[in-house]
Each structure stands twice: as structure tokens, then as C-alpha cells.
Tab-separated table of N, CA and C in Angstrom:
chain	number	residue	atom	x	y	z
A	66	MET	N	-46.570	-111.009	73.602
A	66	MET	CA	-46.724	-110.809	72.318
A	66	MET	C	-46.067	-109.226	71.257
A	67	SER	N	-45.755	-110.362	69.926
A	67	SER	CA	-45.816	-109.211	69.402
A	67	SER	C	-46.586	-108.490	68.532
A	68	LYS	N	-46.745	-107.692	68.352
A	68	LYS	CA	-47.398	-106.800	67.305
A	68	LYS	C	-47.798	-107.449	65.969
A	69	PHE	N	-46.663	-108.887	65.512
A	69	PHE	CA	-48.241	-109.509	64.064
A	69	PHE	C	-47.239	-110.356	64.589
A	70	ASN	N	-48.096	-110.032	65.738
A	70	ASN	CA	-49.104	-112.368	66.229
A	70	ASN	C	-50.014	-112.312	65.799
A	71	GLN	N	-50.665	-112.129	64.509
A	71	GLN	CA	-51.993	-111.709	64.199
A	71	GLN	C	-51.470	-112.565	62.871
A	72	LEU	N	-50.219	-113.384	61.878
A	72	LEU	CA	-49.875	-113.920	61.044
A	72	LEU	C	-49.804	-114.838	61.305
A	73	LYS	N	-49.485	-114.850	62.244
A	73	LYS	CA	-49.713	-117.279	62.677
A	73	LYS	C	-51.454	-117.791	62.721
A	74	GLN	N	-51.964	-116.642	62.321
A	74	GLN	CA	-53.479	-117.310	61.487
A	74	GLN	C	-53.279	-117.966	60.756
A	75	TYR	N	-52.432	-117.409	59.534
A	75	TYR	CA	-51.258	-118.531	58.667
A	75	TYR	C	-50.618	-119.472	58.518
A	76	ASP	N	-50.282	-119.880	59.981
A	76	ASP	CA	-49.918	-120.950	60.411
A	76	ASP	C	-50.773	-122.449	59.494
A	77	ILE	N	-49.901	-123.418	58.836
A	77	ILE	CA	-50.309	-124.440	57.984
A	77	ILE	C	-50.224	-125.532	59.125
A	78	GLN	N	-51.174	-126.139	59.352
A	78	GLN	CA	-51.887	-126.913	60.668
A	78	GLN	C	-50.910	-128.371	59.933
A	79	PRO	N	-50.822	-128.321	59.961
A	79	PRO	CA	-49.994	-130.613	59.537
A	79	PRO	C	-50.725	-131.070	59.872
A	80	GLU	N	-51.765	-131.378	60.781
A	80	GLU	CA	-52.988	-131.932	60.986
A	80	GLU	C	-53.795	-132.032	59.952
A	81	LYS	N	-54.314	-130.895	59.041
A	81	LYS	CA	-55.732	-131.116	58.998
A	81	LYS	C	-55.360	-132.200	56.830
A	82	SER	N	-57.370	-131.847	57.111
A	82	SER	CA	-56.965	-132.401	55.377
A	82	SER	C	-58.070	-132.206	54.240
A	83	VAL	N	-56.990	-131.700	53.571
A	83	VAL	CA	-58.473	-130.866	52.770
A	83	VAL	C	-58.465	-132.024	51.295
A	84	ARG	N	-59.555	-131.404	50.768
A	84	ARG	CA	-59.485	-132.711	49.793
A	84	ARG	C	-59.070	-132.542	48.496
A	85	TYR	N	-58.625	-133.409	47.395
A	85	TYR	CA	-58.182	-133.247	46.364
A	85	TYR	C	-58.619	-133.856	45.290
A	86	ASP	N	-59.710	-133.786	44.776
A	86	ASP	CA	-60.238	-134.031	43.622
A	86	ASP	C	-59.122	-134.711	42.536
A	87	LEU	N	-59.555	-136.355	41.921
A	87	LEU	CA	-58.886	-136.940	40.544
A	87	LEU	C	-59.300	-136.126	39.088
A	88	VAL	N	-58.913	-134.845	38.822
A	88	VAL	CA	-60.542	-134.611	37.972
A	88	VAL	C	-59.179	-135.300	36.829
A	89	ASP	N	-58.345	-135.789	36.190
A	89	ASP	CA	-58.073	-136.413	35.205
A	89	ASP	C	-59.032	-138.156	35.295
A	90	ILE	N	-59.201	-138.243	36.756
A	90	ILE	CA	-60.276	-139.576	36.350
A	90	ILE	C	-61.363	-139.631	36.168
A	91	GLN	N	-62.126	-140.917	35.795
A	91	GLN	CA	-62.970	-141.195	36.041
A	91	GLN	C	-63.433	-142.495	37.103
A	92	MET	N	-63.695	-142.780	38.225
A	92	MET	CA	-64.521	-144.846	38.404
A	92	MET	C	-65.814	-144.431	38.425
A	93	ASN	N	-67.078	-145.346	38.000
A	93	ASN	CA	-67.550	-145.527	37.512
A	93	ASN	C	-68.819	-144.314	37.830
A	94	ASP	N	-68.119	-143.139	37.011
A	94	ASP	CA	-69.223	-142.461	36.509
A	94	ASP	C	-68.664	-141.489	37.936
A	95	HIS	N	-68.393	-141.499	38.428
A	95	HIS	CA	-67.989	-140.493	39.288
A	95	HIS	C	-66.094	-139.805	39.749
A	96	THR	N	-65.467	-138.778	40.355
A	96	THR	CA	-64.651	-138.117	40.146
A	96	THR	C	-64.833	-138.704	41.537
A	97	PRO	N	-62.672	-139.116	41.858
A	97	PRO	CA	-62.673	-140.274	43.343
A	97	PRO	C	-61.934	-139.322	44.090
A	98	TYR	N	-61.483	-139.440	44.839
A	98	TYR	CA	-60.871	-137.108	45.505
A	98	TYR	C	-60.407	-138.924	47.055
A	99	LEU	N	-58.838	-137.946	46.951
A	99	LEU	CA	-57.790	-137.757	48.227
A	99	LEU	C	-58.628	-137.048	49.445
A	100	MET	N	-58.647	-137.295	50.530
A	100	MET	CA	-58.509	-137.242	51.555
A	100	MET	C	-56.898	-136.279	52.133
A	101	VAL	N	-56.070	-134.733	52.133
A	101	VAL	CA	-54.743	-135.511	52.191
A	101	VAL	C	-53.929	-134.185	52.568
A	102	LYS	N	-53.025	-133.777	53.429
A	102	LYS	CA	-52.481	-133.201	54.535
A	102	LYS	C	-50.615	-132.844	54.180
A	103	PRO	N	-50.676	-131.705	54.647
A	103	PRO	CA	-49.202	-131.049	53.663
A	103	PRO	C	-48.004	-132.639	53.419
A	104	ALA	N	-47.455	-131.902	53.047
A	104	ALA	CA	-46.234	-133.077	52.313
A	104	ALA	C	-45.265	-131.938	52.707
A	105	THR	N	-45.006	-131.058	53.241
A	105	THR	CA	-44.341	-130.307	54.407
A	105	THR	C	-43.340	-130.512	55.567
A	106	GLU	N	-42.468	-130.223	55.301
A	106	GLU	CA	-41.810	-130.051	56.605
A	106	GLU	C	-42.507	-129.841	58.050
A	107	GLY	N	-43.781	-129.227	58.327
A	107	GLY	CA	-44.002	-128.828	58.883
A	107	GLY	C	-44.506	-130.438	59.722
A	108	ASN	N	-45.052	-131.472	58.555
A	108	ASN	CA	-45.463	-132.666	58.948
A	108	ASN	C	-44.497	-133.580	59.216
A	109	LYS	N	-44.712	-133.704	60.844
A	109	LYS	CA	-42.601	-134.201	60.855
A	109	LYS	C	-42.617	-135.813	61.059
A	110	PRO	N	-43.559	-136.797	61.239
A	110	PRO	CA	-43.905	-137.416	60.623
A	110	PRO	C	-43.413	-137.920	59.262
A	111	PHE	N	-43.703	-137.259	57.911
A	111	PHE	CA	-43.426	-138.046	56.772
A	111	PHE	C	-42.458	-136.846	56.398
A	112	ALA	N	-42.205	-136.490	56.696
A	112	ALA	CA	-40.784	-135.194	57.065
A	112	ALA	C	-39.304	-136.400	57.232
A	113	ARG	N	-39.789	-136.504	57.889
A	113	ARG	CA	-38.553	-137.845	58.754
A	113	ARG	C	-38.785	-139.371	58.003
A	114	ALA	N	-39.238	-139.464	57.256
A	114	ALA	CA	-39.522	-140.599	57.169
A	114	ALA	C	-38.984	-140.456	55.225
A	115	GLN	N	-39.872	-139.974	54.741
A	115	GLN	CA	-39.076	-139.552	53.353
A	115	GLN	C	-36.878	-139.325	53.778
A	116	LEU	N	-36.694	-138.002	54.502
A	116	LEU	CA	-35.680	-137.453	54.765
A	116	LEU	C	-35.011	-138.930	54.440
A	117	GLN	N	-35.159	-139.693	55.155
A	117	GLN	CA	-34.452	-141.393	56.070
A	117	GLN	C	-34.032	-142.134	54.545
A	118	ARG	N	-34.903	-142.329	53.581
A	118	ARG	CA	-35.303	-143.176	52.688
A	118	ARG	C	-34.560	-141.952	51.404
A	119	SER	N	-34.553	-141.404	51.067
A	119	SER	CA	-33.695	-140.346	50.080
A	119	SER	C	-31.803	-139.917	51.328
A	120	ASN	N	-31.764	-139.765	52.243
A	120	ASN	CA	-30.349	-140.335	52.821
A	120	ASN	C	-29.508	-141.560	52.508
A	121	LYS	N	-30.406	-142.746	52.533
A	121	LYS	CA	-30.456	-143.764	51.904
A	121	LYS	C	-29.897	-143.730	50.921
A	122	ARG	N	-30.585	-143.277	49.773
A	122	ARG	CA	-30.467	-143.084	48.426
A	122	ARG	C	-29.366	-142.337	48.005
A	123	VAL	N	-28.260	-141.452	47.917
A	123	VAL	CA	-28.036	-140.267	48.320
A	123	VAL	C	-26.769	-141.299	48.386
A	124	ARG	N	-27.337	-141.813	49.743
A	124	ARG	CA	-25.425	-142.245	50.385
A	124	ARG	C	-25.327	-143.678	48.765
A	125	ALA	N	-26.150	-144.477	48.287
A	125	ALA	CA	-25.776	-145.296	47.656
A	125	ALA	C	-25.684	-144.154	46.107
A	126	ALA	N	-25.870	-143.299	46.181
A	126	ALA	CA	-25.624	-143.006	44.672
A	126	ALA	C	-24.229	-142.954	44.551
A	127	GLY	N	-23.582	-142.041	45.664
A	127	GLY	CA	-22.282	-141.365	45.275
A	127	GLY	C	-22.586	-140.128	44.794
A	128	ALA	N	-21.377	-140.706	43.322
A	128	ALA	CA	-20.985	-139.926	43.201
A	128	ALA	C	-22.114	-140.210	41.850
A	129	ARG	N	-22.344	-140.154	41.431
A	129	ARG	CA	-23.018	-140.691	40.257
A	129	ARG	C	-24.264	-139.212	40.083
A	130	GLY	N	-24.334	-138.674	40.439
A	130	GLY	CA	-25.135	-137.680	40.978
A	130	GLY	C	-27.068	-138.488	41.283
A	131	VAL	N	-27.615	-137.450	40.437
A	131	VAL	CA	-29.037	-137.824	39.993
A	131	VAL	C	-29.270	-138.657	39.139
A	132	THR	N	-30.412	-138.791	38.755
A	132	THR	CA	-30.332	-140.016	37.910
A	132	THR	C	-31.665	-139.906	37.938
A	133	LEU	N	-32.248	-140.037	36.194
A	133	LEU	CA	-33.618	-140.746	36.298
A	133	LEU	C	-33.997	-142.252	37.234
A	134	GLU	N	-33.331	-142.109	38.149
A	134	GLU	CA	-33.737	-143.976	38.462
A	134	GLU	C	-34.428	-143.723	40.029
A	135	ASN	N	-33.491	-141.997	40.389
A	135	ASN	CA	-33.618	-141.466	41.411
A	135	ASN	C	-34.775	-140.448	41.759
A	136	LEU	N	-35.185	-140.619	40.392
A	136	LEU	CA	-36.202	-140.443	40.526
A	136	LEU	C	-37.489	-140.368	40.376
A	137	ALA	N	-37.267	-141.634	39.896
A	137	ALA	CA	-38.789	-143.318	40.119
A	137	ALA	C	-38.996	-143.629	41.008
A	138	ALA	N	-38.037	-143.562	41.967
A	138	ALA	CA	-37.033	-144.154	43.177
A	138	ALA	C	-38.377	-143.280	44.686
A	139	ASN	N	-37.767	-141.530	43.970
A	139	ASN	CA	-38.584	-140.795	44.969
A	139	ASN	C	-40.324	-141.084	44.569
A	140	ARG	N	-40.601	-141.400	43.399
A	140	ARG	CA	-42.001	-141.556	43.396
A	140	ARG	C	-42.503	-142.570	44.555
A	141	ASP	N	-42.063	-143.744	43.839
A	141	ASP	CA	-42.497	-145.120	44.614
A	141	ASP	C	-42.650	-144.498	45.976
A	142	ASP	N	-41.477	-144.635	46.208
A	142	ASP	CA	-40.415	-144.483	48.357
A	142	ASP	C	-42.595	-143.521	47.847
A	143	ASP	N	-42.773	-142.020	47.916
A	143	ASP	CA	-43.652	-141.157	47.941
A	143	ASP	C	-45.661	-142.627	48.192
A	144	ARG	N	-45.348	-143.289	47.170
A	144	ARG	CA	-46.321	-144.083	47.479
A	144	ARG	C	-46.130	-144.899	48.545
A	145	GLU	N	-45.325	-145.489	48.572
A	145	GLU	CA	-45.158	-145.968	49.971
A	145	GLU	C	-45.679	-144.991	51.316
A	146	LEU	N	-44.911	-143.835	50.915
A	146	LEU	CA	-45.231	-143.285	52.335
A	146	LEU	C	-46.853	-142.312	52.252
A	147	TYR	N	-47.029	-142.409	51.721
A	147	TYR	CA	-48.336	-141.027	51.291
A	147	TYR	C	-50.042	-141.928	51.705
A	148	PRO	N	-49.566	-143.115	51.655
A	148	PRO	CA	-51.027	-143.610	52.734
A	148	PRO	C	-50.884	-143.352	53.927
A	149	ARG	N	-49.233	-143.556	54.346
A	149	ARG	CA	-49.362	-143.694	55.197
A	149	ARG	C	-49.399	-142.321	56.820
A	150	PHE	N	-48.797	-141.831	55.852
A	150	PHE	CA	-48.566	-140.548	56.707
A	150	PHE	C	-48.754	-138.736	55.788
A	151	ILE	N	-49.787	-139.383	54.541
A	151	ILE	CA	-50.630	-137.796	53.513
A	151	ILE	C	-51.958	-138.006	53.367
A	152	ILE	N	-52.531	-139.919	52.986
A	152	ILE	CA	-53.776	-139.796	52.757
A	152	ILE	C	-54.727	-139.820	53.638
A	153	THR	N	-55.472	-139.145	54.317
A	153	THR	CA	-56.323	-139.971	55.544
A	153	THR	C	-57.610	-139.830	54.931
A	154	GLY	N	-58.131	-140.246	54.037
A	154	GLY	CA	-58.672	-140.539	53.229
A	154	GLY	C	-59.277	-141.188	51.402
A	155	TRP	N	-60.724	-141.364	51.071
A	155	TRP	CA	-60.298	-141.283	50.093
A	155	TRP	C	-61.953	-141.070	49.715
A	156	GLY	N	-63.044	-141.505	48.790
A	156	GLY	CA	-63.711	-140.971	48.512
A	156	GLY	C	-64.029	-141.396	47.185
A	157	ASN	N	-65.340	-141.127	46.277
A	157	ASN	CA	-65.948	-141.888	45.056
A	157	ASN	C	-64.426	-143.513	44.101
A	158	VAL	N	-63.718	-144.507	45.130
A	158	VAL	CA	-62.620	-144.939	45.079
A	158	VAL	C	-63.483	-146.130	44.496
A	159	PHE	N	-63.196	-147.504	43.391
A	159	PHE	CA	-64.419	-147.882	42.719
A	159	PHE	C	-63.379	-148.922	42.735
A	160	ASP	N	-63.595	-150.272	42.610
A	160	ASP	CA	-62.916	-151.052	42.701
A	160	ASP	C	-62.992	-151.482	40.971
A	161	VAL	N	-61.930	-152.608	40.188
A	161	VAL	CA	-63.051	-153.503	38.613
A	161	VAL	C	-64.018	-153.121	38.939
A	162	ASP	N	-64.681	-153.611	39.730
A	162	ASP	CA	-65.797	-155.292	40.054
A	162	ASP	C	-67.176	-153.427	40.082
A	163	GLN	N	-66.808	-152.725	39.956
A	163	GLN	CA	-67.771	-151.548	40.027
A	163	GLN	C	-67.660	-151.082	41.874
A	164	LYS	N	-67.671	-152.282	42.427
A	164	LYS	CA	-68.211	-151.898	44.354
A	164	LYS	C	-66.501	-150.932	45.262
A	165	GLU	N	-67.745	-149.796	45.521
A	165	GLU	CA	-67.045	-148.305	46.173
A	165	GLU	C	-66.455	-149.648	47.263
A	166	VAL	N	-64.706	-149.176	47.870
A	166	VAL	CA	-63.961	-149.576	47.792
A	166	VAL	C	-63.615	-148.011	49.109
A	167	PRO	N	-63.372	-148.899	50.328
A	167	PRO	CA	-63.818	-148.057	51.599
A	167	PRO	C	-61.823	-147.798	52.287
A	168	PHE	N	-61.469	-146.709	52.866
A	168	PHE	CA	-59.885	-146.362	52.958
A	168	PHE	C	-58.953	-146.905	53.522
A	169	SER	N	-58.494	-148.146	53.241
A	169	SER	CA	-57.347	-148.344	54.106
A	169	SER	C	-56.541	-148.686	53.783
A	170	VAL	N	-54.605	-148.503	54.190
A	170	VAL	CA	-52.921	-148.148	54.155
A	170	VAL	C	-53.187	-148.845	53.363
A	171	LYS	N	-53.835	-150.409	52.467
A	171	LYS	CA	-53.035	-151.049	51.735
A	171	LYS	C	-53.657	-150.573	51.265
A	172	ASP	N	-54.564	-151.141	50.958
A	172	ASP	CA	-55.372	-149.853	49.424
A	172	ASP	C	-55.302	-149.143	49.025
A	173	CYS	N	-54.989	-147.979	49.539
A	173	CYS	CA	-54.519	-146.619	49.366
A	173	CYS	C	-53.127	-147.062	48.024
A	174	VAL	N	-52.436	-147.753	49.305
A	174	VAL	CA	-51.287	-148.192	48.121
A	174	VAL	C	-51.382	-148.660	47.252
A	175	ASP	N	-51.706	-149.884	46.870
A	175	ASP	CA	-52.961	-150.582	45.755
A	175	ASP	C	-52.407	-149.091	44.236
A	176	PHE	N	-53.424	-149.138	44.721
A	176	PHE	CA	-54.641	-147.511	44.393
A	176	PHE	C	-53.667	-146.871	43.164
A	177	LEU	N	-52.062	-146.335	44.557
A	177	LEU	CA	-51.770	-145.471	43.664
A	177	LEU	C	-49.578	-145.925	43.189
A	178	GLU	N	-50.679	-147.369	43.595
A	178	GLU	CA	-49.394	-147.934	42.598
A	178	GLU	C	-49.546	-148.237	40.679
A	179	GLU	N	-51.137	-147.624	40.871
A	179	GLU	CA	-52.129	-148.634	39.499
A	179	GLU	C	-51.867	-146.602	39.510
A	180	LEU	N	-51.937	-146.119	39.888
A	180	LEU	CA	-51.858	-144.730	39.205
A	180	LEU	C	-51.137	-144.113	38.563
A	181	PRO	N	-51.615	-143.739	36.990
A	181	PRO	CA	-50.010	-142.801	36.264
A	181	PRO	C	-49.046	-141.815	36.825
A	182	ASP	N	-48.383	-141.934	36.689
A	182	ASP	CA	-47.059	-141.335	37.665
A	182	ASP	C	-47.812	-140.063	36.952
A	183	TRP	N	-48.247	-139.271	35.308
A	183	TRP	CA	-48.256	-137.730	35.471
A	183	TRP	C	-49.065	-137.479	36.801
A	184	ILE	N	-50.064	-138.665	37.279
A	184	ILE	CA	-51.710	-138.605	37.591
A	184	ILE	C	-50.946	-137.915	38.892
A	185	PHE	N	-50.756	-138.679	39.986
A	185	PHE	CA	-49.199	-138.916	40.866
A	185	PHE	C	-49.054	-137.565	41.051
A	186	ASP	N	-47.776	-137.194	40.629
A	186	ASP	CA	-47.084	-136.090	40.216
A	186	ASP	C	-48.258	-135.206	40.909
A	187	LYS	N	-49.249	-134.524	40.408
A	187	LYS	CA	-50.289	-133.646	40.130
A	187	LYS	C	-51.048	-133.922	42.504
A	188	VAL	N	-50.687	-134.458	42.883
A	188	VAL	CA	-51.338	-135.424	43.614
A	188	VAL	C	-50.182	-135.000	44.265
A	189	ARG	N	-48.858	-134.974	44.567
A	189	ARG	CA	-47.741	-135.057	45.240
A	189	ARG	C	-47.553	-133.013	44.872
A	190	LEU	N	-47.574	-132.517	43.965
A	190	LEU	CA	-47.827	-130.942	43.655
A	190	LEU	C	-47.927	-130.229	44.756
A	191	PHE	N	-49.759	-130.959	44.497
A	191	PHE	CA	-50.932	-130.114	45.252
A	191	PHE	C	-50.197	-130.484	46.623
A	192	CYS	N	-49.566	-131.618	47.260
A	192	CYS	CA	-50.168	-132.149	49.089
A	192	CYS	C	-48.147	-130.952	48.815
A	193	VAL	N	-47.575	-130.584	47.960
A	193	VAL	CA	-46.432	-130.206	48.519
A	193	VAL	C	-46.406	-128.306	48.041
A	194	GLU	N	-47.443	-127.974	48.280
A	194	GLU	CA	-47.881	-125.874	47.978
A	194	GLU	C	-48.550	-126.296	49.356
A	195	PRO	N	-48.187	-125.436	50.494
A	195	PRO	CA	-48.570	-124.987	52.028
A	195	PRO	C	-49.987	-124.366	51.252
A	196	GLY	N	-49.665	-123.648	51.012
A	196	GLY	CA	-51.404	-122.631	50.270
A	196	GLY	C	-51.771	-123.205	50.612
A	197	ASN	N	-52.347	-124.467	49.643
A	197	ASN	CA	-53.313	-125.251	49.920
A	197	ASN	C	-53.999	-125.378	50.243
A	198	PHE	N	-52.869	-125.343	51.328
A	198	PHE	CA	-53.506	-125.974	53.279
A	198	PHE	C	-53.619	-124.824	54.439
A	199	ALA	N	-53.594	-123.965	53.501
A	199	ALA	CA	-53.933	-122.004	53.953
A	199	ALA	C	-55.513	-122.280	54.483
A	200	GLU	N	-55.971	-120.937	55.560
A	200	GLU	CA	-56.731	-120.602	55.774
A	200	GLU	C	-56.860	-120.144	55.719
A	201	THR	N	-58.102	-119.508	54.866
A	201	THR	CA	-58.395	-117.685	54.392
A	201	THR	C	-59.267	-117.766	54.536
A	202	VAL	N	-58.797	-115.942	55.023
A	202	VAL	CA	-59.378	-115.055	55.571
A	202	VAL	C	-59.930	-114.082	54.980
A	203	ASP	N	-60.885	-113.325	55.693
A	203	ASP	CA	-62.003	-113.191	54.353
A	203	ASP	C	-61.430	-110.738	55.643
A	204	ARG	N	-61.270	-110.215	53.987
A	204	ARG	CA	-60.152	-109.786	54.980
A	204	ARG	C	-60.256	-108.478	56.489
A	205	GLU	N	-62.043	-108.371	55.021
A	205	GLU	CA	-63.075	-107.618	56.200
A	205	GLU	C	-62.879	-108.149	58.590
A	206	ASP	N	-62.807	-109.404	58.357
A	206	ASP	CA	-62.244	-109.952	59.925
A	206	ASP	C	-60.704	-109.444	59.731
A	207	LEU	N	-59.642	-109.351	59.481
A	207	LEU	CA	-59.115	-108.235	59.303
A	207	LEU	C	-59.302	-106.877	60.027
A	208	GLY	N	-60.265	-106.610	59.732
A	208	GLY	CA	-59.730	-105.164	60.314
A	208	GLY	C	-59.453	-103.640	58.788
A	209	ASN	N	-59.357	-105.108	57.485
A	209	ASN	CA	-58.876	-104.248	56.459
A	209	ASN	C	-60.124	-104.106	55.362
A	210	SER	N	-60.652	-103.067	55.449
A	210	SER	CA	-61.388	-103.105	53.955
A	210	SER	C	-60.970	-102.979	52.749
A	211	SER	N	-59.487	-102.866	52.588
A	211	SER	CA	-58.755	-102.292	51.249
A	211	SER	C	-58.511	-103.184	49.882
């Protein structure tokens, strides 16, 4: 056992979902929320799918480099990949007829396609930040009183 084995408690669990409130929108007088997992390399199925798509795009782009079209295509890829690998559920999501919609991958893809880019980008930024998925540990639990 390592002298510093206690640090493993701060590892990010790729299967752990946390709530992300979409505070910039209201649906039927409610704030919708997504249950999300990390969009990091620790989430192997997501990372593999994302790399596969990115590698195809890089080969196709050749010497042109990164373009605005590439950035938009990456976002569009995530709109398809997030419902499969990152978003595990939701709440307070209503359709145009004010009926609550149960989570499904298909409906989530449709939802993300309609979500404005700037709001979806906030979701993406949250999901790529590992600290948003870290367990918070009380200092007293570690024997530190400082």
C-alpha cells in the first residue's frame, strides 16, 4: 500500500451521475435538469466514440486545419454522443404541449438539437470539468482540523 493511498478517494468515478440544472431556460415554469456523467477520458465508451469521430474529421480536413465548421461539427457530434454516453436522465423536461417527457436517448437527441448552442456549450463545459464529479470530503474526516 502506498503512503498516499488516501488520495484515491478523490478519483472521479466515470459511472457517477450528477445533476446539472439548465438555469438559463424554463419549461412549464420549471427549471429542467440533466443527470450527467463526466465527459472525460475516464469515461472510456464516450472517449473512444469521440476520438473515432474526431480522427475521421482530422483525416478529412487534411492541411486545412481547424475551421469554424470543425468546431460546429464537434458540437454536433456531442449532441449525438451525450445522450448515449453522458446524459443518463432528466427532469422537468416538457414538450411543446406542456407534457412532461420521460427520458429516452431519442428524445434527448431531439432536445439537444433544439437547445441553443450557447446553452449546450455550458453543459459540455460542466461535463468536461472533473471537479464537478468529485466527492467532497470533510477535512475532519481526514484527520485534518486545519
